[in-house]
Short mmCIF file of C-alpha atoms in Angstrom, two decimals:
data_model
loop_
_atom_site.label_atom_id
_atom_site.label_comp_id
_atom_site.label_asym_id
_atom_site.label_seq_id
_atom_site.Cartn_x
_atom_site.Cartn_y
_atom_site.Cartn_z
CA MET A 1 -63.13 -21.06 12.44
CA ALA A 2 -60.34 -22.59 14.68
CA ASP A 3 -58.81 -19.73 17.03
CA PRO A 4 -56.56 -18.06 15.44
CA LYS A 5 -53.15 -18.90 17.39
CA THR A 6 -53.22 -22.45 15.41
CA LYS A 7 -54.52 -20.60 12.28
CA LYS A 8 -51.77 -18.29 11.88
CA ALA A 9 -48.68 -20.76 12.06
CA PRO A 10 -49.67 -22.41 8.92
CA ALA A 11 -50.61 -19.71 7.35
CA ALA A 12 -47.24 -17.85 7.82
CA LYS A 13 -45.82 -21.10 6.70
CA GLY A 14 -47.61 -21.20 3.21
CA ALA A 15 -46.61 -17.69 2.60
CA ALA A 16 -43.12 -18.31 2.86
CA LYS A 17 -43.57 -21.57 0.90
CA GLY A 18 -45.36 -19.46 -1.91
CA ALA A 19 -42.83 -16.78 -1.96
CA VAL A 20 -39.99 -19.11 -2.90
CA THR A 21 -41.94 -20.95 -5.51
CA LYS A 22 -43.45 -17.48 -7.25
CA ARG A 23 -40.03 -16.14 -7.39
CA ASN A 24 -38.93 -19.03 -9.57
CA GLY A 25 -41.91 -18.91 -11.81
CA LEU A 26 -41.46 -15.21 -11.92
CA ASN A 27 -40.52 -13.90 -15.21
CA ALA A 28 -38.25 -11.27 -14.65
CA ASN A 29 -37.20 -8.35 -16.40
CA LEU A 30 -33.34 -9.37 -17.15
CA SER A 31 -32.77 -5.73 -18.64
CA ASN A 32 -33.89 -3.57 -21.13
CA GLY A 33 -37.27 -5.34 -21.50
CA VAL A 34 -35.89 -8.15 -21.91
CA TYR A 35 -37.81 -11.46 -19.84
CA ARG A 36 -36.43 -14.30 -18.41
CA PHE A 37 -39.14 -16.65 -20.37
CA SER A 38 -40.25 -16.53 -23.64
CA ARG A 39 -44.24 -15.56 -24.56
CA SER A 40 -44.66 -19.28 -25.67
CA ARG A 41 -42.89 -20.31 -22.51
CA GLN A 42 -45.32 -18.24 -20.37
CA TYR A 43 -48.05 -19.53 -22.38
CA HIS A 44 -47.13 -23.12 -20.90
CA LYS A 45 -45.79 -22.37 -17.63
CA LYS A 46 -49.51 -19.99 -17.10
CA ALA A 47 -51.30 -22.48 -18.77
CA LEU A 48 -52.94 -20.10 -20.68
CA TRP A 49 -54.26 -23.10 -23.13
CA LYS A 50 -56.76 -23.56 -20.33
CA PHE A 51 -58.95 -20.34 -20.96
CA MET A 52 -58.47 -20.00 -24.88
CA GLY A 53 -61.27 -19.68 -26.74
CA LYS A 54 -63.42 -19.23 -23.73
CA LYS A 55 -66.03 -16.29 -22.80
CA THR A 56 -66.81 -15.06 -19.62
CA ALA A 57 -69.58 -13.42 -19.58
CA LYS A 58 -70.05 -9.86 -19.05
CA THR A 59 -71.34 -8.53 -16.35
CA VAL A 60 -73.41 -5.52 -16.75
CA LYS A 61 -73.05 -2.67 -13.80
CA PRO A 62 -76.99 -0.77 -13.40
CA GLN A 63 -76.02 2.88 -14.02
CA LYS A 64 -76.64 5.29 -11.82
CA PRO A 65 -79.10 8.21 -12.55
CA ARG A 66 -77.65 11.01 -13.22
CA THR A 67 -80.52 13.56 -13.28
CA VAL A 68 -82.84 14.01 -10.58
CA GLU A 69 -86.49 15.17 -11.24
CA LYS A 70 -87.23 17.90 -9.03
CA PRO A 71 -90.40 19.89 -8.27
CA ILE A 72 -90.95 23.28 -9.01
CA GLY A 73 -93.67 25.33 -7.48
CA GLY A 74 -95.32 27.91 -9.15
CA ASP A 75 -98.64 27.90 -11.79
CA LYS A 76 -97.14 28.26 -15.18
CA ASN A 77 -93.17 26.39 -14.48
CA GLY A 78 -94.46 23.15 -15.93
CA GLY A 79 -94.51 21.39 -12.31
CA LYS A 80 -91.20 19.56 -12.32
CA ARG A 81 -87.56 20.39 -13.92
CA VAL A 82 -85.23 17.42 -14.83
CA VAL A 83 -81.84 18.47 -12.50
CA LEU A 84 -77.93 16.76 -13.28
CA ILE A 85 -77.15 15.14 -10.33
CA LYS A 86 -73.32 16.11 -10.95
CA LYS A 87 -73.52 19.62 -11.44
CA ARG A 88 -71.47 21.21 -14.95
CA THR A 89 -68.18 23.09 -14.22
CA SER A 90 -69.71 26.57 -15.65
CA ALA A 91 -72.47 26.05 -12.88
CA TYR A 92 -69.77 26.18 -10.14
CA PRO A 93 -69.27 29.95 -8.85
CA THR A 94 -65.60 31.46 -9.81
CA ALA A 95 -64.98 32.61 -6.42
CA ASN A 96 -65.63 30.98 -2.88
CA ARG A 97 -68.32 32.17 -0.31
CA ILE A 98 -67.18 34.15 2.28
CA ARG A 99 -68.50 32.43 5.11
CA LYS A 100 -69.52 33.48 8.80
CA HIS A 101 -66.98 32.12 11.07
CA PRO A 102 -67.80 31.50 14.53
CA THR A 103 -67.11 33.99 16.96
CA LYS A 104 -63.61 33.63 19.16
CA LYS A 105 -63.47 31.20 22.18
CA LEU A 106 -63.43 33.02 25.09
CA PHE A 107 -61.43 31.64 27.89
CA SER A 108 -63.75 30.15 29.77
CA GLU A 109 -64.91 28.25 27.09
CA HIS A 110 -61.39 26.37 26.12
CA ARG A 111 -60.95 23.27 26.15
CA ARG A 112 -59.07 22.49 29.37
CA TYR A 113 -56.09 19.80 29.50
CA THR A 114 -54.95 17.83 32.80
CA ARG A 115 -52.34 15.65 32.51
CA PRO A 116 -53.69 12.02 33.38
CA THR A 117 -51.61 11.67 36.23
CA LEU A 118 -53.61 14.13 37.99
CA THR A 119 -56.32 12.10 38.98
CA PRO A 120 -58.87 13.06 42.15
CA GLY A 121 -56.94 11.69 44.82
CA THR A 122 -53.37 11.76 44.04
CA VAL A 123 -50.65 13.16 46.33
CA CYS A 124 -49.29 16.21 44.42
CA ILE A 125 -46.13 18.16 45.80
CA LEU A 126 -46.69 21.98 45.26
CA LEU A 127 -43.78 24.26 43.48
CA ALA A 128 -44.62 27.43 43.84
CA GLY A 129 -46.75 29.58 46.12
CA VAL A 130 -46.94 30.26 49.51
CA HIS A 131 -47.28 26.24 50.48
CA LYS A 132 -43.95 24.98 48.21
CA GLY A 133 -42.96 22.01 49.35
CA LYS A 134 -45.99 20.41 50.79
CA ARG A 135 -47.25 17.67 49.35
CA VAL A 136 -51.15 17.70 49.07
CA VAL A 137 -54.03 16.26 48.03
CA LEU A 138 -55.95 16.83 44.78
CA MET A 139 -59.56 16.90 45.35
CA LYS A 140 -60.90 17.61 41.95
CA VAL A 141 -59.83 19.94 38.64
CA LEU A 142 -62.15 22.73 38.38
CA LYS A 143 -63.66 24.21 35.46
CA SER A 144 -61.31 26.70 34.70
CA GLY A 145 -58.56 23.98 34.74
CA LEU A 146 -56.60 24.68 37.73
CA LEU A 147 -56.47 22.08 40.62
CA LEU A 148 -58.79 22.14 43.62
CA VAL A 149 -55.94 21.08 46.21
CA ASN A 150 -56.24 20.78 49.91
CA GLY A 151 -53.76 19.61 52.48
CA PRO A 152 -55.83 18.94 54.69
CA PHE A 153 -55.32 21.81 56.62
CA LYS A 154 -55.40 20.09 59.80
CA VAL A 155 -52.35 17.74 58.92
CA ASN A 156 -50.35 20.64 56.68
CA ALA A 157 -51.47 23.93 57.20
CA CYS A 158 -52.58 24.19 53.68
CA PRO A 159 -56.30 25.12 52.56
CA LEU A 160 -58.32 24.19 49.85
CA ARG A 161 -56.85 26.18 47.57
CA ARG A 162 -56.22 26.36 43.05
CA VAL A 163 -53.26 25.55 41.50
CA HIS A 164 -52.12 25.38 38.18
CA GLN A 165 -51.32 21.75 37.07
CA ASN A 166 -48.00 23.59 35.98
CA PHE A 167 -47.21 24.40 39.26
CA VAL A 168 -47.42 20.90 40.79
CA ILE A 169 -45.40 17.41 40.59
CA ALA A 170 -48.22 14.61 40.83
CA THR A 171 -46.98 11.42 42.81
CA SER A 172 -47.84 8.07 41.94
CA THR A 173 -48.98 7.80 45.56
CA THR A 174 -52.93 8.25 46.23
CA ILE A 175 -55.68 8.37 48.44
CA ASP A 176 -59.11 7.00 47.86
CA ILE A 177 -61.31 10.01 48.09
CA SER A 178 -64.46 8.69 46.39
CA GLY A 179 -66.05 8.93 49.70
CA VAL A 180 -65.46 12.82 50.28
CA LYS A 181 -68.30 15.21 48.99
CA LEU A 182 -66.97 18.31 48.38
CA PRO A 183 -69.83 21.00 48.94
CA GLU A 184 -71.10 21.85 45.79
CA LYS A 185 -70.31 25.81 46.41
CA ILE A 186 -66.67 24.87 46.10
CA ASN A 187 -66.15 26.12 42.25
CA ASP A 188 -63.70 28.93 40.42
CA ASP A 189 -66.22 31.48 41.86
CA TYR A 190 -66.08 30.97 45.08
CA PHE A 191 -62.33 31.37 45.16
CA ARG A 192 -62.33 34.76 43.38
CA ARG A 193 -61.12 37.24 44.52
CA GLN A 194 -62.99 39.47 46.65
CA ARG A 195 -62.80 43.52 45.22
CA VAL A 196 -63.33 46.31 47.81
CA LYS A 197 -64.80 49.01 45.63
CA ARG A 198 -62.98 52.06 45.37
CA ALA A 199 -65.01 54.80 47.81
CA LYS A 200 -65.55 57.88 46.42
CA LYS A 201 -63.26 60.51 46.36
CA GLU A 202 -62.58 62.35 49.50
CA GLU A 203 -59.99 64.62 50.34
CA GLY A 204 -57.32 63.47 52.51
CA GLU A 205 -57.75 59.97 52.06
CA ILE A 206 -56.33 59.61 48.69
CA PHE A 207 -52.94 58.71 49.60
CA ALA A 208 -54.16 56.61 53.20
CA LYS A 209 -54.43 53.49 52.08
CA LYS A 210 -55.42 51.15 54.22
CA GLU A 211 -53.25 47.96 54.55
CA GLU A 212 -55.72 44.65 54.24
CA LYS A 213 -54.56 41.77 55.58
CA TYR A 214 -55.74 38.20 54.02
CA ALA A 215 -58.42 36.82 56.58
CA PRO A 216 -60.48 33.61 55.87
CA SER A 217 -64.40 34.34 55.94
CA GLU A 218 -66.26 32.14 59.07
CA GLU A 219 -68.38 30.45 55.60
CA ARG A 220 -64.64 29.34 54.09
CA LYS A 221 -63.61 28.13 57.93
CA LYS A 222 -66.50 26.26 57.93
CA ASP A 223 -66.09 24.61 54.40
CA GLN A 224 -62.26 23.96 55.44
CA ALA A 225 -63.81 21.86 58.08
CA GLU A 226 -65.86 20.25 56.62
CA VAL A 227 -63.78 18.75 53.86
CA ASP A 228 -61.04 18.30 55.99
CA LYS A 229 -63.23 15.86 58.39
CA GLN A 230 -64.28 14.08 54.99
CA LEU A 231 -60.62 14.01 53.71
CA ILE A 232 -58.91 13.01 57.28
CA GLU A 233 -61.41 10.05 57.46
CA ALA A 234 -60.52 8.98 53.78
CA ILE A 235 -57.17 9.03 54.67
CA ARG A 236 -57.48 6.90 57.94
CA LYS A 237 -58.71 4.30 55.58
CA ASN A 238 -55.37 3.48 53.96
CA PRO A 239 -53.21 0.60 55.27
CA GLU A 240 -50.59 2.73 56.40
CA LYS A 241 -52.43 5.42 57.29
CA LYS A 242 -49.65 6.80 60.03
CA THR A 243 -47.38 6.98 57.62
CA MET A 244 -49.42 8.48 55.36
CA PHE A 245 -49.96 11.25 57.71
CA ALA A 246 -46.73 12.11 58.40
CA TYR A 247 -46.08 12.09 54.78
CA LEU A 248 -48.04 14.86 54.19
CA LYS A 249 -46.76 16.36 56.87
CA SER A 250 -43.57 16.51 55.73
CA MET A 251 -42.08 18.54 53.01
CA PHE A 252 -40.62 17.51 49.90
CA GLY A 253 -36.96 18.82 48.78
CA LEU A 254 -34.07 18.07 46.56
CA ARG A 255 -31.03 16.43 48.01
CA SER A 256 -27.47 16.22 46.81
CA SER A 257 -27.16 14.34 43.13
CA GLN A 258 -31.34 14.15 43.26
CA TYR A 259 -32.43 15.28 40.08
CA PRO A 260 -36.20 15.73 39.54
CA HIS A 261 -36.31 14.73 36.23
CA ARG A 262 -34.52 11.36 36.96
CA ILE A 263 -36.24 10.41 39.76
CA LYS A 264 -39.75 8.62 40.15
CA PHE A 265 -42.64 10.21 41.86
CA MET B 1 0.11 -4.35 42.24
CA PRO B 2 -0.30 -5.27 38.62
CA PHE B 3 -3.69 -5.51 36.38
CA GLN B 4 -5.44 -8.64 37.57
CA ARG B 5 -8.04 -8.55 34.50
CA PHE B 6 -7.93 -8.82 30.87
CA VAL B 7 -9.57 -7.96 27.50
CA GLU B 8 -9.19 -11.95 26.51
CA THR B 9 -10.79 -14.96 25.81
CA GLY B 10 -12.86 -16.36 27.56
CA ARG B 11 -12.95 -13.00 30.07
CA VAL B 12 -16.95 -12.53 31.49
CA ALA B 13 -17.67 -8.79 31.28
CA TYR B 14 -20.75 -6.97 32.07
CA VAL B 15 -22.38 -4.83 29.81
CA ALA B 16 -22.34 -1.32 30.75
CA ASP B 17 -24.06 0.56 27.61
CA GLY B 18 -26.20 -0.21 24.61
CA SER B 19 -29.48 -2.19 23.73
CA ASN B 20 -27.52 -5.01 26.24
CA ARG B 21 -26.89 -3.02 29.29
CA GLY B 22 -27.03 -4.68 32.41
CA LYS B 23 -25.94 -8.46 31.15
CA LEU B 24 -23.44 -10.39 31.05
CA VAL B 25 -21.38 -11.62 28.61
CA ALA B 26 -18.17 -13.44 27.53
CA ILE B 27 -15.28 -12.20 25.25
CA VAL B 28 -14.88 -15.10 22.32
CA ASP B 29 -12.34 -13.16 20.50
CA VAL B 30 -10.46 -10.02 20.28
CA ILE B 31 -10.90 -7.64 16.95
CA ASP B 32 -8.89 -5.00 17.59
CA GLN B 33 -7.82 -2.43 20.19
CA THR B 34 -11.16 -1.24 20.77
CA ARG B 35 -13.50 -4.18 19.94
CA ALA B 36 -14.02 -7.64 20.77
CA LEU B 37 -16.64 -10.33 19.64
CA VAL B 38 -18.83 -11.07 22.50
CA ASP B 39 -21.47 -13.94 23.24
CA GLY B 40 -23.79 -14.37 26.19
CA PRO B 41 -26.04 -17.70 25.31
CA GLU B 42 -26.86 -17.90 28.92
CA SER B 43 -27.70 -14.18 29.22
CA GLY B 44 -29.48 -13.87 25.98
CA VAL B 45 -26.90 -11.71 24.20
CA PRO B 46 -26.34 -12.42 20.42
CA ARG B 47 -23.11 -13.20 19.47
CA GLN B 48 -21.84 -9.78 18.12
CA GLU B 49 -18.81 -7.39 18.30
CA LEU B 50 -19.03 -4.61 21.11
CA ARG B 51 -16.81 -1.84 21.90
CA LEU B 52 -14.38 -2.02 25.11
CA ASN B 53 -15.82 0.73 26.28
CA GLN B 54 -19.24 -0.94 26.78
CA LEU B 55 -17.84 -3.28 28.75
CA HIS B 56 -16.76 -3.45 32.30
CA LEU B 57 -14.43 -6.41 33.23
CA THR B 58 -15.15 -9.50 35.92
CA LYS B 59 -13.04 -11.41 37.87
CA PHE B 60 -14.70 -14.60 36.17
CA ARG B 61 -13.27 -16.46 33.06
CA ILE B 62 -14.40 -19.49 31.63
CA PRO B 63 -12.13 -21.92 29.70
CA PHE B 64 -12.59 -21.98 25.85
CA ALA B 65 -10.53 -21.53 22.73
CA HIS B 66 -10.90 -18.27 21.09
CA SER B 67 -13.69 -18.05 18.23
CA ALA B 68 -15.44 -20.87 19.81
CA ARG B 69 -18.62 -21.78 19.16
CA THR B 70 -22.00 -20.52 20.52
CA LYS B 71 -22.51 -24.02 21.68
CA VAL B 72 -18.78 -24.29 23.33
CA VAL B 73 -19.35 -21.03 25.28
CA ARG B 74 -23.02 -22.13 26.36
CA LYS B 75 -21.12 -25.32 27.55
CA ALA B 76 -18.38 -23.31 29.54
CA TRP B 77 -20.39 -21.17 30.95
CA LYS B 78 -22.67 -23.74 32.46
CA ASP B 79 -19.37 -25.50 34.04
CA ALA B 80 -17.93 -22.61 35.59
CA GLU B 81 -21.57 -21.61 36.94
CA ILE B 82 -21.30 -17.78 36.08
CA SER B 83 -25.05 -17.13 36.42
CA LYS B 84 -24.64 -18.43 39.74
CA LYS B 85 -21.78 -16.95 40.74
CA TRP B 86 -22.45 -13.59 39.38
CA GLU B 87 -25.82 -13.46 41.29
CA GLU B 88 -23.65 -14.02 44.58
CA SER B 89 -21.20 -11.54 43.71
CA SER B 90 -21.62 -8.13 45.52
CA TRP B 91 -21.35 -6.47 42.34
CA CYS B 92 -24.76 -8.13 41.20
CA LYS B 93 -26.30 -7.12 44.58
CA ARG B 94 -24.99 -3.67 44.05
CA VAL B 95 -26.37 -3.16 40.57
CA GLN B 96 -29.83 -4.64 41.97
CA ASN B 97 -29.70 -2.18 44.91
CA VAL B 98 -29.26 1.05 42.62
CA ALA B 99 -32.33 -0.87 40.30
CA LYS B 100 -34.49 -1.25 43.42
CA ARG B 101 -33.77 2.38 44.55
CA ARG B 102 -34.45 3.85 40.87
CA GLU B 103 -37.80 2.26 41.19
CA MET B 104 -38.81 3.89 44.37
CA ASN B 105 -41.63 6.51 44.30
CA ASP B 106 -41.86 9.44 46.88
CA PHE B 107 -44.11 7.69 48.87
CA ASP B 108 -41.35 5.12 49.17
CA ARG B 109 -38.03 7.41 49.66
CA PHE B 110 -40.27 8.87 52.68
CA LYS B 111 -40.55 5.30 54.27
CA LEU B 112 -37.22 4.65 53.70
CA ARG B 113 -36.23 7.48 55.30
CA ARG B 114 -38.21 7.26 58.31
CA VAL B 115 -37.06 3.52 58.74
CA ARG B 116 -33.32 4.89 58.93
CA LYS B 117 -34.20 7.79 61.15
CA HIS B 118 -35.55 5.32 63.58
CA ARG B 119 -32.54 2.89 63.09
CA ASN B 120 -29.73 5.75 63.63
CA HIS B 121 -32.00 6.40 66.78
CA LEU B 122 -31.49 2.89 67.89
CA ARG B 123 -27.84 2.87 66.95
CA THR B 124 -27.36 6.52 68.85
CA ILE B 125 -28.75 5.05 72.14
CA ALA B 126 -26.76 1.70 72.06
CA TYR B 127 -23.69 3.75 71.35
CA ARG B 128 -24.23 5.91 74.21
CA ARG B 129 -25.27 3.48 76.62
CA LEU B 130 -21.61 1.60 75.70
CA THR B 131 -19.86 5.23 75.72
CA ASN B 132 -21.31 5.81 79.82
CA LYS B 133 -20.68 2.46 80.63
CA LYS B 134 -17.08 3.34 80.01
CA ILE B 135 -17.18 6.47 81.42
CA LYS B 136 -18.53 4.94 84.94
CA GLU B 137 -16.14 2.42 84.80
CA GLY B 138 -13.07 5.43 84.44
CA VAL B 139 -11.49 4.87 80.93
CA PHE B 140 -11.74 8.46 79.97
CA LYS B 141 -10.84 9.71 82.81
CA LYS B 142 -7.36 12.21 82.92
CA LYS B 143 -4.83 9.75 84.12
CA THR B 144 -2.17 10.60 86.14
CA LYS B 145 1.45 10.96 85.59
CA GLU B 146 1.90 7.48 87.33
CA GLU B 147 -0.81 5.62 85.36
CA LEU B 148 0.56 6.98 82.20
CA VAL B 149 3.91 5.65 82.76
CA LYS B 150 2.66 2.44 83.62
CA ILE B 151 0.12 2.18 80.56
CA ARG B 152 3.12 2.92 78.25
CA ALA B 153 5.68 0.36 79.69
CA ASP B 154 2.67 -2.22 79.16
CA SER B 155 2.06 -1.44 75.70
CA ALA B 156 6.08 -1.71 74.62
CA LYS B 157 6.28 -4.80 76.63
CA ALA B 158 3.27 -6.58 74.44
CA ARG B 159 4.69 -4.77 71.11
CA ALA B 160 8.07 -6.28 72.24
CA GLY B 161 6.44 -9.74 72.92
CA LYS B 162 4.72 -9.66 69.66
CA LYS B 163 8.27 -9.21 67.70
CA ALA B 164 9.44 -12.23 69.76
CA LYS B 165 6.82 -14.31 68.74
CA ALA B 166 7.15 -13.06 64.57
CA GLY B 167 10.91 -13.60 64.35
CA LYS B 168 10.46 -17.29 66.30
CA LYS B 169 7.93 -17.87 63.20
#
């Protein structure tokens, strides 16, 4: 076949031409069943005389079998039975069978959807939480659907952290983090809140609640340093590394007559 | 100052709204108080009627009779070099700059801010250098009475001289 471009053009032309002639030859319904051309005119126009007296052989379609023979077990059952393929209407049950529903999906099994702009390596702007306004790097989307972001901590003091995608603006700036290897243990469980078991009731200590302040564990500090090192190395590979570091360091803010829904990120 | 630009045949206008936004057209005919027949053969706008509030009038006008055919409009447009003149105009440059600014992403905006900061820094240094120089020369020093009288007399003389010159002319 010739290439489609050259083939298409004459075909379209031909179709247009065909439509014109067809309109002339069309037996239009003038009104109420009165047609433009009489039967005899149509006979000549369509050249029906060509086909008069000719007989076309009928094609016989092979019939599909209606019944199937099924083997039947047991001694006194005759061994087989002829069964209709299409059941008679009377053979269908009048009520629908109650089916077992699959159990409700747990939250952990829900299907997650992440915005297509949120790919690993994207620079995001945090909109909520302690670190709001900071520009951070998206490391990964966790199984729970939350985003794993990192400042890096050394650059803008935002540690490895989980955020929901609704509290993030994805920018079009990306950092190639294909070389960054996250430790396996950094998953949702890693970030789970540690609950201190309540001490047994003892007199006098019921109301004296201790104020606890968050302090990162040694393990976290170590992991943070490890990830930071790799991420900073990745940012260094950027052609505009100096500006990029300054960019990640800077805070996001809106000025007068800047509307987030109108500006590009 | 009286009006300079009118809705008239041959007036080149900038389409500010609608599907042909941002293109230039020439007014071919004025239909009524709110609409005009326009044509933009060189800017890719088919001949159509447009509401006048969609049009912003430019300073350009090209000579052709009203309801002229597209061919005539095209020729007049080309002869007057409207496309070239428009591209040189500050209006066009402003439009282009606005578009450029709109296309910027967050990182670009940051970079721009950084560069501007740097420029302003250099500017301040240069300004300070100039002012310091003047301070050293004693321009901003508090003047004594006698000095003030002298300065006033000098400026009055200069003004009188200017007036005399203007009168001669």
